[in-house]
mmCIF file of C-alpha atoms in Angstrom:
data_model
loop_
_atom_site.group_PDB
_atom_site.id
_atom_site.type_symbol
_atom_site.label_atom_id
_atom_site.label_comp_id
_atom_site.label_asym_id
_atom_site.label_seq_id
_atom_site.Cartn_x
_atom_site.Cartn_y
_atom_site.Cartn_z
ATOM 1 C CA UNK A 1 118.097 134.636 139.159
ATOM 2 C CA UNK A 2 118.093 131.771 141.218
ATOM 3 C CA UNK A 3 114.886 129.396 141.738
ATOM 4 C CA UNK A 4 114.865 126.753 144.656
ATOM 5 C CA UNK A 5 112.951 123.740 143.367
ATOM 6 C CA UNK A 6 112.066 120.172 144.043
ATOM 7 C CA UNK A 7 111.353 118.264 141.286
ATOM 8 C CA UNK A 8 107.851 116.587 142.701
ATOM 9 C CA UNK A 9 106.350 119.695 143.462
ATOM 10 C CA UNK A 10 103.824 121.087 141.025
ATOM 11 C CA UNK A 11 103.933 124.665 142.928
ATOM 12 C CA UNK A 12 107.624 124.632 142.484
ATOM 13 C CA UNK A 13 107.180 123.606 138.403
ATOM 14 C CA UNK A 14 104.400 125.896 137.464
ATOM 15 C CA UNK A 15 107.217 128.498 138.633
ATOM 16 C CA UNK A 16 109.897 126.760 136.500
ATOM 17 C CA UNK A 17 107.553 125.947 133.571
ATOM 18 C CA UNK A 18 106.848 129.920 133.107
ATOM 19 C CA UNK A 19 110.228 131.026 133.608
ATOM 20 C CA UNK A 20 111.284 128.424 130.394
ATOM 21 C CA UNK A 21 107.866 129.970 128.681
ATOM 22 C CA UNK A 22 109.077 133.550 128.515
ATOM 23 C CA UNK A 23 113.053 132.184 128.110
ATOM 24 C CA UNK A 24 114.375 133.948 131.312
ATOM 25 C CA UNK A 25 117.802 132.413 132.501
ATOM 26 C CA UNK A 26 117.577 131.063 135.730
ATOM 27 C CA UNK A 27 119.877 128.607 137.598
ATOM 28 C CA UNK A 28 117.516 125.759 139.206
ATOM 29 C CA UNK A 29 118.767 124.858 142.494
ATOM 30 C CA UNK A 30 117.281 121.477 143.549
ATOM 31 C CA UNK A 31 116.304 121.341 147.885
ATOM 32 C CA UNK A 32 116.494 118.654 149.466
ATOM 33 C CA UNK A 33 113.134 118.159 150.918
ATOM 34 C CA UNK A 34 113.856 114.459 152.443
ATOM 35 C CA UNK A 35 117.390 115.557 154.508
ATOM 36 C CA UNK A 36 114.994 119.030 155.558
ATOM 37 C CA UNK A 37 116.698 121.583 153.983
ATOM 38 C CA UNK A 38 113.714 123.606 153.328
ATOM 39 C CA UNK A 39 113.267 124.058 157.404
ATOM 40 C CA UNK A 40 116.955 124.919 157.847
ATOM 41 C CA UNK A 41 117.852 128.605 158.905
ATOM 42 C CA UNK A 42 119.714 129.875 155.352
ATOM 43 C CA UNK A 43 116.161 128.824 153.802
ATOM 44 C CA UNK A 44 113.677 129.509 156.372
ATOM 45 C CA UNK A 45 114.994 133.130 155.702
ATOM 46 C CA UNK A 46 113.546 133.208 152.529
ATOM 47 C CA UNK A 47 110.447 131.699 153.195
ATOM 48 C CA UNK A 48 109.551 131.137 156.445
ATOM 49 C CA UNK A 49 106.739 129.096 155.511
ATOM 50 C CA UNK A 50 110.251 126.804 154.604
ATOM 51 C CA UNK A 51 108.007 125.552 150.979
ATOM 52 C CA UNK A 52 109.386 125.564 147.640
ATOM 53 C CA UNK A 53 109.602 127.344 145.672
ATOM 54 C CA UNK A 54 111.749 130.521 146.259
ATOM 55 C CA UNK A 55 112.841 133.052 143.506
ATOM 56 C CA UNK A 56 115.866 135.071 144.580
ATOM 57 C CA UNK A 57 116.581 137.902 141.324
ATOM 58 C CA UNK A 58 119.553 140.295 143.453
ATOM 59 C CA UNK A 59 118.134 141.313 146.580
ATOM 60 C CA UNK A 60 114.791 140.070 145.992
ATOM 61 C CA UNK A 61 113.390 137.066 147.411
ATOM 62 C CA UNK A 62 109.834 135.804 146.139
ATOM 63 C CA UNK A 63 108.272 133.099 147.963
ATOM 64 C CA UNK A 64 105.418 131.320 146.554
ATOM 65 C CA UNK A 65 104.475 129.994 143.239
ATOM 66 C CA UNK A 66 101.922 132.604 142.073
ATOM 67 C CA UNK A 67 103.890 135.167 143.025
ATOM 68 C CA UNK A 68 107.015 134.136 140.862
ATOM 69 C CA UNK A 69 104.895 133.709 137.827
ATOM 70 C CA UNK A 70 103.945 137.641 138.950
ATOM 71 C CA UNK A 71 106.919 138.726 139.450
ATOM 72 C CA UNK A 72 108.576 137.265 136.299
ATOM 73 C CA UNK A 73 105.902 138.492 134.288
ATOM 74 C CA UNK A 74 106.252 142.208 135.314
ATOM 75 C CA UNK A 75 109.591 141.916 135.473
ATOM 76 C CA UNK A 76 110.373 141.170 132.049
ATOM 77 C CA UNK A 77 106.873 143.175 130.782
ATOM 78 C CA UNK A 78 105.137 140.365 129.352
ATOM 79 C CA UNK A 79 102.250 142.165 129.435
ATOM 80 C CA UNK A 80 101.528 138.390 126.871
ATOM 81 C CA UNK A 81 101.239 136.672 129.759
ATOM 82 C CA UNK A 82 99.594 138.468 132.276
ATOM 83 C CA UNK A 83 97.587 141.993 130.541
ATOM 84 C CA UNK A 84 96.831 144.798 132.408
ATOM 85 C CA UNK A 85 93.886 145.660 131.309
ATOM 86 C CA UNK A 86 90.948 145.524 134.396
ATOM 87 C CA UNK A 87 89.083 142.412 132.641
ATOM 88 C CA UNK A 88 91.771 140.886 131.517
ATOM 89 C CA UNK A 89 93.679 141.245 134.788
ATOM 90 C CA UNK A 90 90.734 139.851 136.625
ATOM 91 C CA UNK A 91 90.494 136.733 134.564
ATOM 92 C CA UNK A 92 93.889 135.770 135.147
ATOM 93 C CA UNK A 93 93.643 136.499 138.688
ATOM 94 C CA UNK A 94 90.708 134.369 139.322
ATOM 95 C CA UNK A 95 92.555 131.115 138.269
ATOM 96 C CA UNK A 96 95.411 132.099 140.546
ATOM 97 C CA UNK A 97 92.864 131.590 143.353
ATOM 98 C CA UNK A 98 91.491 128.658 141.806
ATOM 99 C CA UNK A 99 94.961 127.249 141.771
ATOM 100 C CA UNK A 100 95.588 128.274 145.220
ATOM 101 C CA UNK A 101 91.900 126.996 146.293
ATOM 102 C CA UNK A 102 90.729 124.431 144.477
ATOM 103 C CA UNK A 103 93.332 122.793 142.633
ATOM 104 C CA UNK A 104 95.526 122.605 146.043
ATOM 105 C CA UNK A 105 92.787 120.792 147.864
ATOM 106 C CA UNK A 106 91.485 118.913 144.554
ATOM 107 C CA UNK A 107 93.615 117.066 142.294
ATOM 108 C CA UNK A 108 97.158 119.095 144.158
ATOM 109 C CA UNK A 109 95.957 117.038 147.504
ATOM 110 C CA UNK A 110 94.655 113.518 145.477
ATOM 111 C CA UNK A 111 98.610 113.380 144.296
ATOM 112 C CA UNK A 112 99.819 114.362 148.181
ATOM 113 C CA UNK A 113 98.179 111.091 149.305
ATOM 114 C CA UNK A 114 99.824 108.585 146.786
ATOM 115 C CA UNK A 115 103.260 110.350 146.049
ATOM 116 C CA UNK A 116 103.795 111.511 149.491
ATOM 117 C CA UNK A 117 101.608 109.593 152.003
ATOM 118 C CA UNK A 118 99.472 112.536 152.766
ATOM 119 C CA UNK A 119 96.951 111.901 155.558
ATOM 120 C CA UNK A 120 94.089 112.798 153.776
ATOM 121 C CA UNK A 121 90.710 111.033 152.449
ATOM 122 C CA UNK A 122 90.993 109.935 149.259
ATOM 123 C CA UNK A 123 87.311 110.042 148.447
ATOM 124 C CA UNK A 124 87.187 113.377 149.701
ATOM 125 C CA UNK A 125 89.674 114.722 147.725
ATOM 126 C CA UNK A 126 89.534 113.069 144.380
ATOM 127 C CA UNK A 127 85.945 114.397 144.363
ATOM 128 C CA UNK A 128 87.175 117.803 144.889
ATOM 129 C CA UNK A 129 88.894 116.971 142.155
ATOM 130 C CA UNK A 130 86.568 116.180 139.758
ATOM 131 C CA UNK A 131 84.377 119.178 140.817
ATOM 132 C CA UNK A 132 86.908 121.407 139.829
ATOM 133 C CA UNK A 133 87.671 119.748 136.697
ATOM 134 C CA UNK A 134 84.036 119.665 135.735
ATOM 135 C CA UNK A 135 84.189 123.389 135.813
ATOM 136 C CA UNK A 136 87.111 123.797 133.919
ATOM 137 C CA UNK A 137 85.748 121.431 130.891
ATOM 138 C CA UNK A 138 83.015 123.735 130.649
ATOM 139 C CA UNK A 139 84.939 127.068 130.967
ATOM 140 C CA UNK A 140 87.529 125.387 128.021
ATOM 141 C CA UNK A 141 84.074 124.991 125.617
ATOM 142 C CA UNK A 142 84.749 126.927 122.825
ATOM 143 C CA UNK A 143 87.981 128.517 123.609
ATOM 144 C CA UNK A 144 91.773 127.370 123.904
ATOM 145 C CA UNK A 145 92.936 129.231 126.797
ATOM 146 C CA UNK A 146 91.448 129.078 130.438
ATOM 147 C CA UNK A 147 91.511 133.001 130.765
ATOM 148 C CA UNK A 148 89.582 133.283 127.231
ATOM 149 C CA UNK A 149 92.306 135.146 125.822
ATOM 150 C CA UNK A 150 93.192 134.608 122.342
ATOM 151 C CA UNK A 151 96.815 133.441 123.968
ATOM 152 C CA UNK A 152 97.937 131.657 127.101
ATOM 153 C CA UNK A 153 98.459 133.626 130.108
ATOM 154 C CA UNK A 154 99.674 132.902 133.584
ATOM 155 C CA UNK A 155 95.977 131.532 134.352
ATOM 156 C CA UNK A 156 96.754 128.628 131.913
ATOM 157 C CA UNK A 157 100.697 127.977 133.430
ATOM 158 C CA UNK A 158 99.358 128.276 137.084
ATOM 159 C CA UNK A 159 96.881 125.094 136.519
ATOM 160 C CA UNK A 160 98.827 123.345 134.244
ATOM 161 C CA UNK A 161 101.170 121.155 136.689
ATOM 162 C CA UNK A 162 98.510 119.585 138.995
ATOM 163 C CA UNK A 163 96.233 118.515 136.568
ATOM 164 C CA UNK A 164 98.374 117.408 134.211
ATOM 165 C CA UNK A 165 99.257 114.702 136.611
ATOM 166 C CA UNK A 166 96.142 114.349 138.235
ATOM 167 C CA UNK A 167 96.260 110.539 137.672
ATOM 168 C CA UNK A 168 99.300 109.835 139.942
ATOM 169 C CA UNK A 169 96.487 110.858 142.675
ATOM 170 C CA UNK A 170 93.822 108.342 141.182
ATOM 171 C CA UNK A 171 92.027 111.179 139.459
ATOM 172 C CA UNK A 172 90.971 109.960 136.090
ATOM 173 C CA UNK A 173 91.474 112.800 133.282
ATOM 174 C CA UNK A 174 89.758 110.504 130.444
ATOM 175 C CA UNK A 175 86.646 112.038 130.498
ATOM 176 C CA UNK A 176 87.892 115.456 130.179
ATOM 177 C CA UNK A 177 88.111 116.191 126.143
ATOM 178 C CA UNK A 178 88.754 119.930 126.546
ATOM 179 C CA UNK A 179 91.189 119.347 129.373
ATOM 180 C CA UNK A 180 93.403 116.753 127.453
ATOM 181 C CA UNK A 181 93.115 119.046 124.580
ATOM 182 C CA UNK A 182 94.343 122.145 126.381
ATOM 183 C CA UNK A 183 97.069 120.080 128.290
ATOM 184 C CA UNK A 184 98.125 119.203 124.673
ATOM 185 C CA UNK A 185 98.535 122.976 123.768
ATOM 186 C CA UNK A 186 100.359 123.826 126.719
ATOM 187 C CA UNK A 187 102.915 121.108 125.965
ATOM 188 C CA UNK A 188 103.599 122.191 122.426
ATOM 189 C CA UNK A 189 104.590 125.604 123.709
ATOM 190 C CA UNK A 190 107.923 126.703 122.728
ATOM 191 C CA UNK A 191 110.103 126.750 125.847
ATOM 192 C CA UNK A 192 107.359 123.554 127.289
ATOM 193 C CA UNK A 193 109.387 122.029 130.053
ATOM 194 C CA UNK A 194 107.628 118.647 131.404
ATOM 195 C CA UNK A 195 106.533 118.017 134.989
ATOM 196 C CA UNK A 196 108.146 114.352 135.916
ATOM 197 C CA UNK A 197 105.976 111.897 136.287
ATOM 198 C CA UNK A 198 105.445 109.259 138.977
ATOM 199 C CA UNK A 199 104.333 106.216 138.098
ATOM 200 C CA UNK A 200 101.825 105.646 141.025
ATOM 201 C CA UNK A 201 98.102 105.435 141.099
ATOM 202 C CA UNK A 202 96.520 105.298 137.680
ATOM 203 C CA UNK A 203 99.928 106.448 136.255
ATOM 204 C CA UNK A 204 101.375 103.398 136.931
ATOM 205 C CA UNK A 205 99.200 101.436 134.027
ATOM 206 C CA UNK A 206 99.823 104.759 131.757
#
């Protein structure tokens, strides 16, 4: 398997995050977002969206983030990471849309502005941040994985990135004790592979 990654992007390192998790072997081929190679033809074929990440296993091609963690997770049956059972399956599934809703336009768009000189308001953002944030301190009350599952799933991997470096898009994580805790568990997960850090907007004085 090949995954096409850039090391900034939190979509493309939940994808490489979950593929360390479950130990798959994967070569990680680095694009070039600043010289455009994600809108060139070769990789506009696998994604015409031209966004990264892309999972190519043979004659598959998987574009998007969510989907890879899918597709690795059925792939190799780690029925661990994402169950099968109707509950189960729906609780993972909601924080896949929260990750795609939410999160993108939260703390995902916060981090857009400062890393990336995103054109969008910061106030605005950051408090869709901190909405979504407030939600998921009070889902973590009383258990240690988002999806309530006596293990981390999918749900867990799939937030992970963004939040963990909220603070590079001026969203402050200290009020969050469940958060920090859970961030804490991810990262002492065998196979925990760390999202680089920028040291811009409250990062910088970390």
């Amino acid at each position: 398997m090949k995954l096409y990654h850039f090391p900034l992007s939190g979509h493309a390192h939940r994808a490489r995050l979950f593929l360390s998790l479950i130990d798959a072997e994967v070569e990680v081929i680095d694009v070039d977002l600043g010289a455009g190679e994600h809108k060139q033809p070769d990789y506009l074929k696998m994604n015409r969206f031209g966004q990264v990440p892309v999972l190519v296993d043979g004659d598959k091609v998987i574009a998007d983030s969510n989907a890879i963690l899918v597709y690795a997770a059925k792939k190799f049956g780690r029925t661990d990471w994402l169950p099968e059972t109707p509950a189960e399956a729906a609780a993972v599934q909601r924080w896949l849309s929260v990750a795609a809703g939410q999160i993108a336009f939260g703390p995902a768009a916060a981090r857009l502005i400062t890393v990336f000189g995103a054109a969008f308001s910061p106030d605005e953002v950051i408090g869709r941040a901190h909405d979504v944030l407030t939600v998921i301190e009070a889902e973590l009350a009383g258990r240690d994985w988002i999806a309530g599952g006596p293990k981390p799933s999918v749900a867990d991997v799939t937030l992970y990135s963004y939040i963990a470096r909220a603070p590079e898009g001026n969203v402050d994580l200290s009020g969050y004790l469940e958060v920090n805790a859970w961030l804490s568990r991810i990262e002492a997960l065998p196979g925990f592979v760390a999202f680089p850090q920028t040291p811009i907007g409250l990062a910088a004085a970390a």
